[in-house]
Tab-separated table of C-alpha atoms in Angstrom:
chain	number	residue	atom	x	y	z
L	19	MET	CA	0.000	0.000	0.000
L	20	SER	CA	1.420	3.381	-1.016
L	21	VAL	CA	-1.528	5.811	-0.644
L	22	MET	CA	-4.331	5.953	1.941
L	23	ASP	CA	-6.958	8.670	1.391
L	24	LEU	CA	-9.793	8.621	3.952
L	25	SER	CA	-10.581	12.308	3.765
L	26	CYS	CA	-14.047	13.895	3.792
L	27	ASN	CA	-15.757	11.133	5.733
L	28	ARG	CA	-17.410	11.070	9.132
L	29	PHE	CA	-14.817	9.014	10.937
L	30	ASN	CA	-14.567	9.737	14.650
L	31	GLY	CA	-12.522	8.490	17.565
L	32	GLU	CA	-8.760	8.346	17.893
L	33	ILE	CA	-6.217	7.509	15.220
L	34	PRO	CA	-5.016	3.926	15.829
L	35	THR	CA	-1.400	3.849	16.963
L	36	GLU	CA	-0.966	0.712	14.851
L	37	TRP	CA	-1.073	2.876	11.740
L	38	GLY	CA	2.441	3.831	12.610
L	39	ASN	CA	3.420	0.343	11.401
L	40	LEU	CA	2.411	1.122	7.800
L	41	ILE	CA	6.037	1.574	6.930
L	42	GLY	CA	5.479	1.275	3.173
L	43	ILE	CA	2.990	4.150	2.913
L	44	TYR	CA	3.841	7.288	0.959
L	45	SER	CA	0.714	9.377	1.503
L	46	LEU	CA	-1.820	9.483	4.352
L	47	ASN	CA	-4.821	11.809	4.155
L	48	LEU	CA	-7.245	11.856	7.117
L	49	SER	CA	-8.495	15.420	6.677
L	50	GLN	CA	-12.113	16.587	6.950
L	51	ASN	CA	-13.216	14.040	9.556
L	52	ASN	CA	-14.151	14.147	13.250
L	53	LEU	CA	-11.044	12.465	14.613
L	54	THR	CA	-10.114	13.194	18.234
L	55	GLY	CA	-7.255	12.442	20.590
L	56	LEU	CA	-3.530	12.769	20.039
L	57	ILE	CA	-1.421	12.487	16.922
L	58	PRO	CA	0.215	9.053	17.402
L	59	SER	CA	3.925	9.309	18.087
L	60	SER	CA	4.185	6.011	16.195
L	61	PHE	CA	3.909	8.035	12.963
L	62	PHE	CA	7.610	8.571	13.517
L	63	ASN	CA	8.020	5.068	11.998
L	64	LEU	CA	6.580	6.138	8.627
L	65	LYS	CA	10.027	6.714	7.212
L	66	GLN	CA	8.915	6.720	3.569
L	67	ILE	CA	5.939	9.035	3.918
L	68	GLU	CA	5.885	12.119	1.702
L	69	SER	CA	2.450	13.581	2.518
L	70	LEU	CA	0.645	13.657	5.870
L	71	ASP	CA	-2.640	15.593	6.040
L	72	LEU	CA	-4.536	15.601	9.360
L	73	SER	CA	-6.256	18.951	8.911
L	74	HIS	CA	-9.856	19.832	9.796
L	75	ASN	CA	-10.348	17.389	12.659
L	76	ASN	CA	-10.598	17.704	16.443
L	77	LEU	CA	-7.152	16.422	17.330
L	78	ASN	CA	-5.613	17.791	20.518
L	79	GLY	CA	-2.380	17.722	22.474
L	80	ARG	CA	1.108	18.304	21.156
L	81	ILE	CA	2.591	17.506	17.774
L	82	PRO	CA	5.093	14.657	18.343
L	83	ALA	CA	8.597	16.091	18.187
L	84	GLN	CA	9.865	12.839	16.616
L	85	LEU	CA	8.121	13.713	13.344
L	86	VAL	CA	11.048	15.960	12.390
L	87	GLU	CA	12.926	12.760	11.553
L	88	LEU	CA	10.611	12.090	8.587
L	89	THR	CA	13.123	13.300	6.032
L	90	PHE	CA	11.004	12.487	2.958
L	91	LEU	CA	8.007	14.511	4.122
L	92	GLU	CA	7.012	17.146	1.543
L	93	VAL	CA	3.447	17.923	2.649
L	94	PHE	CA	2.462	18.319	6.311
L	95	ASN	CA	-0.878	19.806	7.333
L	96	VAL	CA	-2.411	19.793	10.822
L	97	SER	CA	-4.403	23.024	10.435
L	98	TYR	CA	-7.798	23.571	12.058
L	99	ASN	CA	-7.559	21.211	14.997
L	100	ASN	CA	-7.248	21.812	18.744
L	101	LEU	CA	-3.512	21.233	18.982
L	102	SER	CA	-1.413	22.988	21.614
L	103	GLY	CA	2.182	23.477	22.679
L	104	ARG	CA	5.281	24.163	20.622
L	105	THR	CA	5.529	23.414	16.924
L	106	PRO	CA	8.171	20.861	15.860
L	107	GLU	CA	11.735	22.059	15.534
L	108	MET	CA	12.473	23.813	12.253
L	109	LYS	CA	14.902	21.285	10.863
L	110	ASN	CA	15.033	18.783	8.002
L	111	GLN	CA	11.769	18.888	6.040
L	112	PHE	CA	9.979	20.849	8.777
L	113	ALA	CA	12.098	23.862	7.911
L	114	THR	CA	10.160	24.058	4.632
L	115	PHE	CA	6.633	24.178	6.111
L	116	ASP	CA	5.023	27.590	6.544
L	117	GLU	CA	2.288	28.954	8.790
L	118	SER	CA	-0.488	27.442	6.663
L	119	SER	CA	0.460	23.980	7.920
L	120	TYR	CA	-0.472	24.948	11.492
L	121	LYS	CA	-3.151	27.678	11.247
L	122	GLY	CA	-6.438	27.254	13.062
L	123	ASN	CA	-4.780	25.993	16.253
L	124	PRO	CA	-4.807	29.023	18.572
L	125	LEU	CA	-2.896	27.222	21.339
L	126	LEU	CA	0.048	26.331	19.119
L	127	CYS	CA	3.150	28.511	19.383
L	128	GLY	CA	6.606	28.763	17.922
L	129	PRO	CA	7.939	29.241	14.383
L	130	PRO	CA	6.674	29.582	11.727
L	131	LEU	CA	3.667	30.927	13.678
L	132	GLN	CA	3.541	34.520	14.902
L	133	ASN	CA	2.531	33.333	18.366
L	134	SER	CA	5.707	33.178	20.463
L	135	CYS	CA	5.924	30.496	23.136
L	136	ASP	CA	7.696	32.997	25.417
L	137	ARG	CA	4.513	35.085	25.576
L	138	THR	CA	2.154	32.128	25.943
L	139	GLU	CA	1.210	30.996	29.432
L	140	SER	CA	-0.731	27.866	30.186
L	141	PRO	CA	-3.654	28.173	32.634
L	142	SER	CA	-1.755	26.045	35.160
L	143	ALA	CA	1.141	28.492	35.032
L	144	ARG	CA	-1.081	31.474	35.707
L	145	VAL	CA	-2.868	30.111	38.767
L	146	PRO	CA	0.079	30.304	41.217
L	147	SER	CA	0.892	33.864	40.198
L	148	ASP	CA	-2.697	34.920	40.831
L	149	SER	CA	-2.571	33.545	44.366
L	150	ASN	CA	0.299	35.880	45.209
L	151	ASN	CA	-1.603	39.056	44.425
L	152	GLY	CA	-2.953	39.631	47.910
L	153	ASP	CA	-6.322	38.346	48.989
L	154	GLY	CA	-6.824	36.405	45.746
L	155	GLY	CA	-10.369	37.779	45.278
L	156	PHE	CA	-11.826	39.755	42.435
L	157	MET	CA	-12.036	42.953	44.532
L	158	ASP	CA	-10.995	44.417	47.861
L	159	MET	CA	-13.973	43.731	50.151
L	160	ASP	CA	-13.004	46.550	52.553
L	161	SER	CA	-13.187	49.052	49.702
L	162	PHE	CA	-16.513	47.577	48.643
L	163	TYR	CA	-18.058	48.034	52.089
L	164	VAL	CA	-16.725	51.593	52.411
L	165	SER	CA	-18.042	52.529	48.959
L	166	PHE	CA	-21.427	50.988	49.724
L	167	GLY	CA	-21.695	52.889	53.020
L	168	VAL	CA	-20.735	56.199	51.427
L	169	CYS	CA	-23.271	55.725	48.618
L	170	TYR	CA	-25.989	54.829	51.138
L	171	ILE	CA	-25.325	57.983	53.178
L	172	ILE	CA	-25.294	60.147	50.040
L	173	VAL	CA	-28.676	58.762	48.971
L	174	LEU	CA	-30.183	59.466	52.413
L	175	LEU	CA	-28.790	62.997	52.493
L	176	THR	CA	-30.078	63.657	48.970
L	177	ILE	CA	-33.593	62.542	49.943
L	178	ALA	CA	-33.492	64.653	53.111
L	179	ALA	CA	-32.320	67.706	51.146
L	180	VAL	CA	-35.094	67.325	48.575
L	181	LEU	CA	-37.724	67.022	51.323
L	182	CYS	CA	-36.409	70.107	53.115
L	183	ILE	CA	-36.317	72.254	49.986
L	184	ASN	CA	-39.517	71.140	48.266
L	185	SER	CA	-42.591	71.414	50.511
L	186	HIS	CA	-44.813	69.627	47.999
L	187	TRP	CA	-42.590	66.549	47.948
L	188	ARG	CA	-42.306	66.763	51.738
L	189	ARG	CA	-46.094	66.557	52.117
L	190	ARG	CA	-46.254	63.740	49.589
L	191	TRP	CA	-43.535	61.856	51.486
L	192	PHE	CA	-45.332	62.103	54.847
L	193	TYR	CA	-48.584	61.140	53.181
L	194	PHE	CA	-46.875	58.088	51.691
L	195	ILE	CA	-45.440	57.115	55.088
L	196	GLU	CA	-48.865	57.488	56.695
L	197	GLU	CA	-50.451	55.321	53.991
L	198	CYS	CA	-47.814	52.645	54.535
L	199	ILE	CA	-48.440	52.641	58.291
L	200	ASP	CA	-52.214	52.378	57.811
L	201	THR	CA	-51.795	49.555	55.294
L	202	CYS	CA	-49.524	47.606	57.621
L	203	TYR	CA	-51.907	48.100	60.540
L	204	CYS	CA	-54.913	46.928	58.515
L	205	PHE	CA	-53.030	43.867	57.391
L	206	LEU	CA	-52.025	43.006	60.947
L	207	ALA	CA	-55.503	43.774	62.324
L	208	ILE	CA	-57.124	41.425	59.804
L	209	ASN	CA	-54.669	38.608	60.306
L	210	PHE	CA	-54.188	39.083	64.042
L	211	PRO	CA	-57.521	40.054	65.645
L	212	LYS	CA	-55.959	40.238	69.093
L	213	LEU	CA	-53.971	43.254	67.919
L	214	SER	CA	-57.158	45.269	67.218
L	215	ARG	CA	-58.546	44.389	70.664
L	216	PHE	CA	-55.242	45.387	72.220
L	217	ARG	CA	-55.391	48.790	70.510
L	218	ARG	CA	-58.867	49.415	71.955
């Protein structure tokens, strides 16, 4: 067997590691499927392969570094997957592959991509640094309580100022308070008859 083209199907699941034993294959195309899991490191055994296309799948994890030893590889495409980590070392045939071979994998870094691995932090690397920033919360709770108290006082003072300046609103306010008191008393008198007798 020299060529295996299984592209544009609905294959899912992981790529069998046993496919790394197809040492006589020259071209392997698994693009446009729903394959998941890792790229088998056993592909390092495909010494005669010239074209390897794994694009447009859901593969994840790192690209096996051993693939740089495939010295006959002319076409390599892993674009539009969920791969992460550093791209293979730019040596042998991998020095000839450009950004198009890796695009569509936002978590990949390193040449020929513009995304530098020095500026990329994994979530696990960011967690410890966050815990050293003080209380580790989203905000300073002391500042929150102080701000809340100040705002509450400002609102009360604003209401008091309006009532003092505007006699109409002052009368309406006292009328509203009186209505609230009468409503509460009626509710309690209906539900608790003893209260009405106590008031008499």
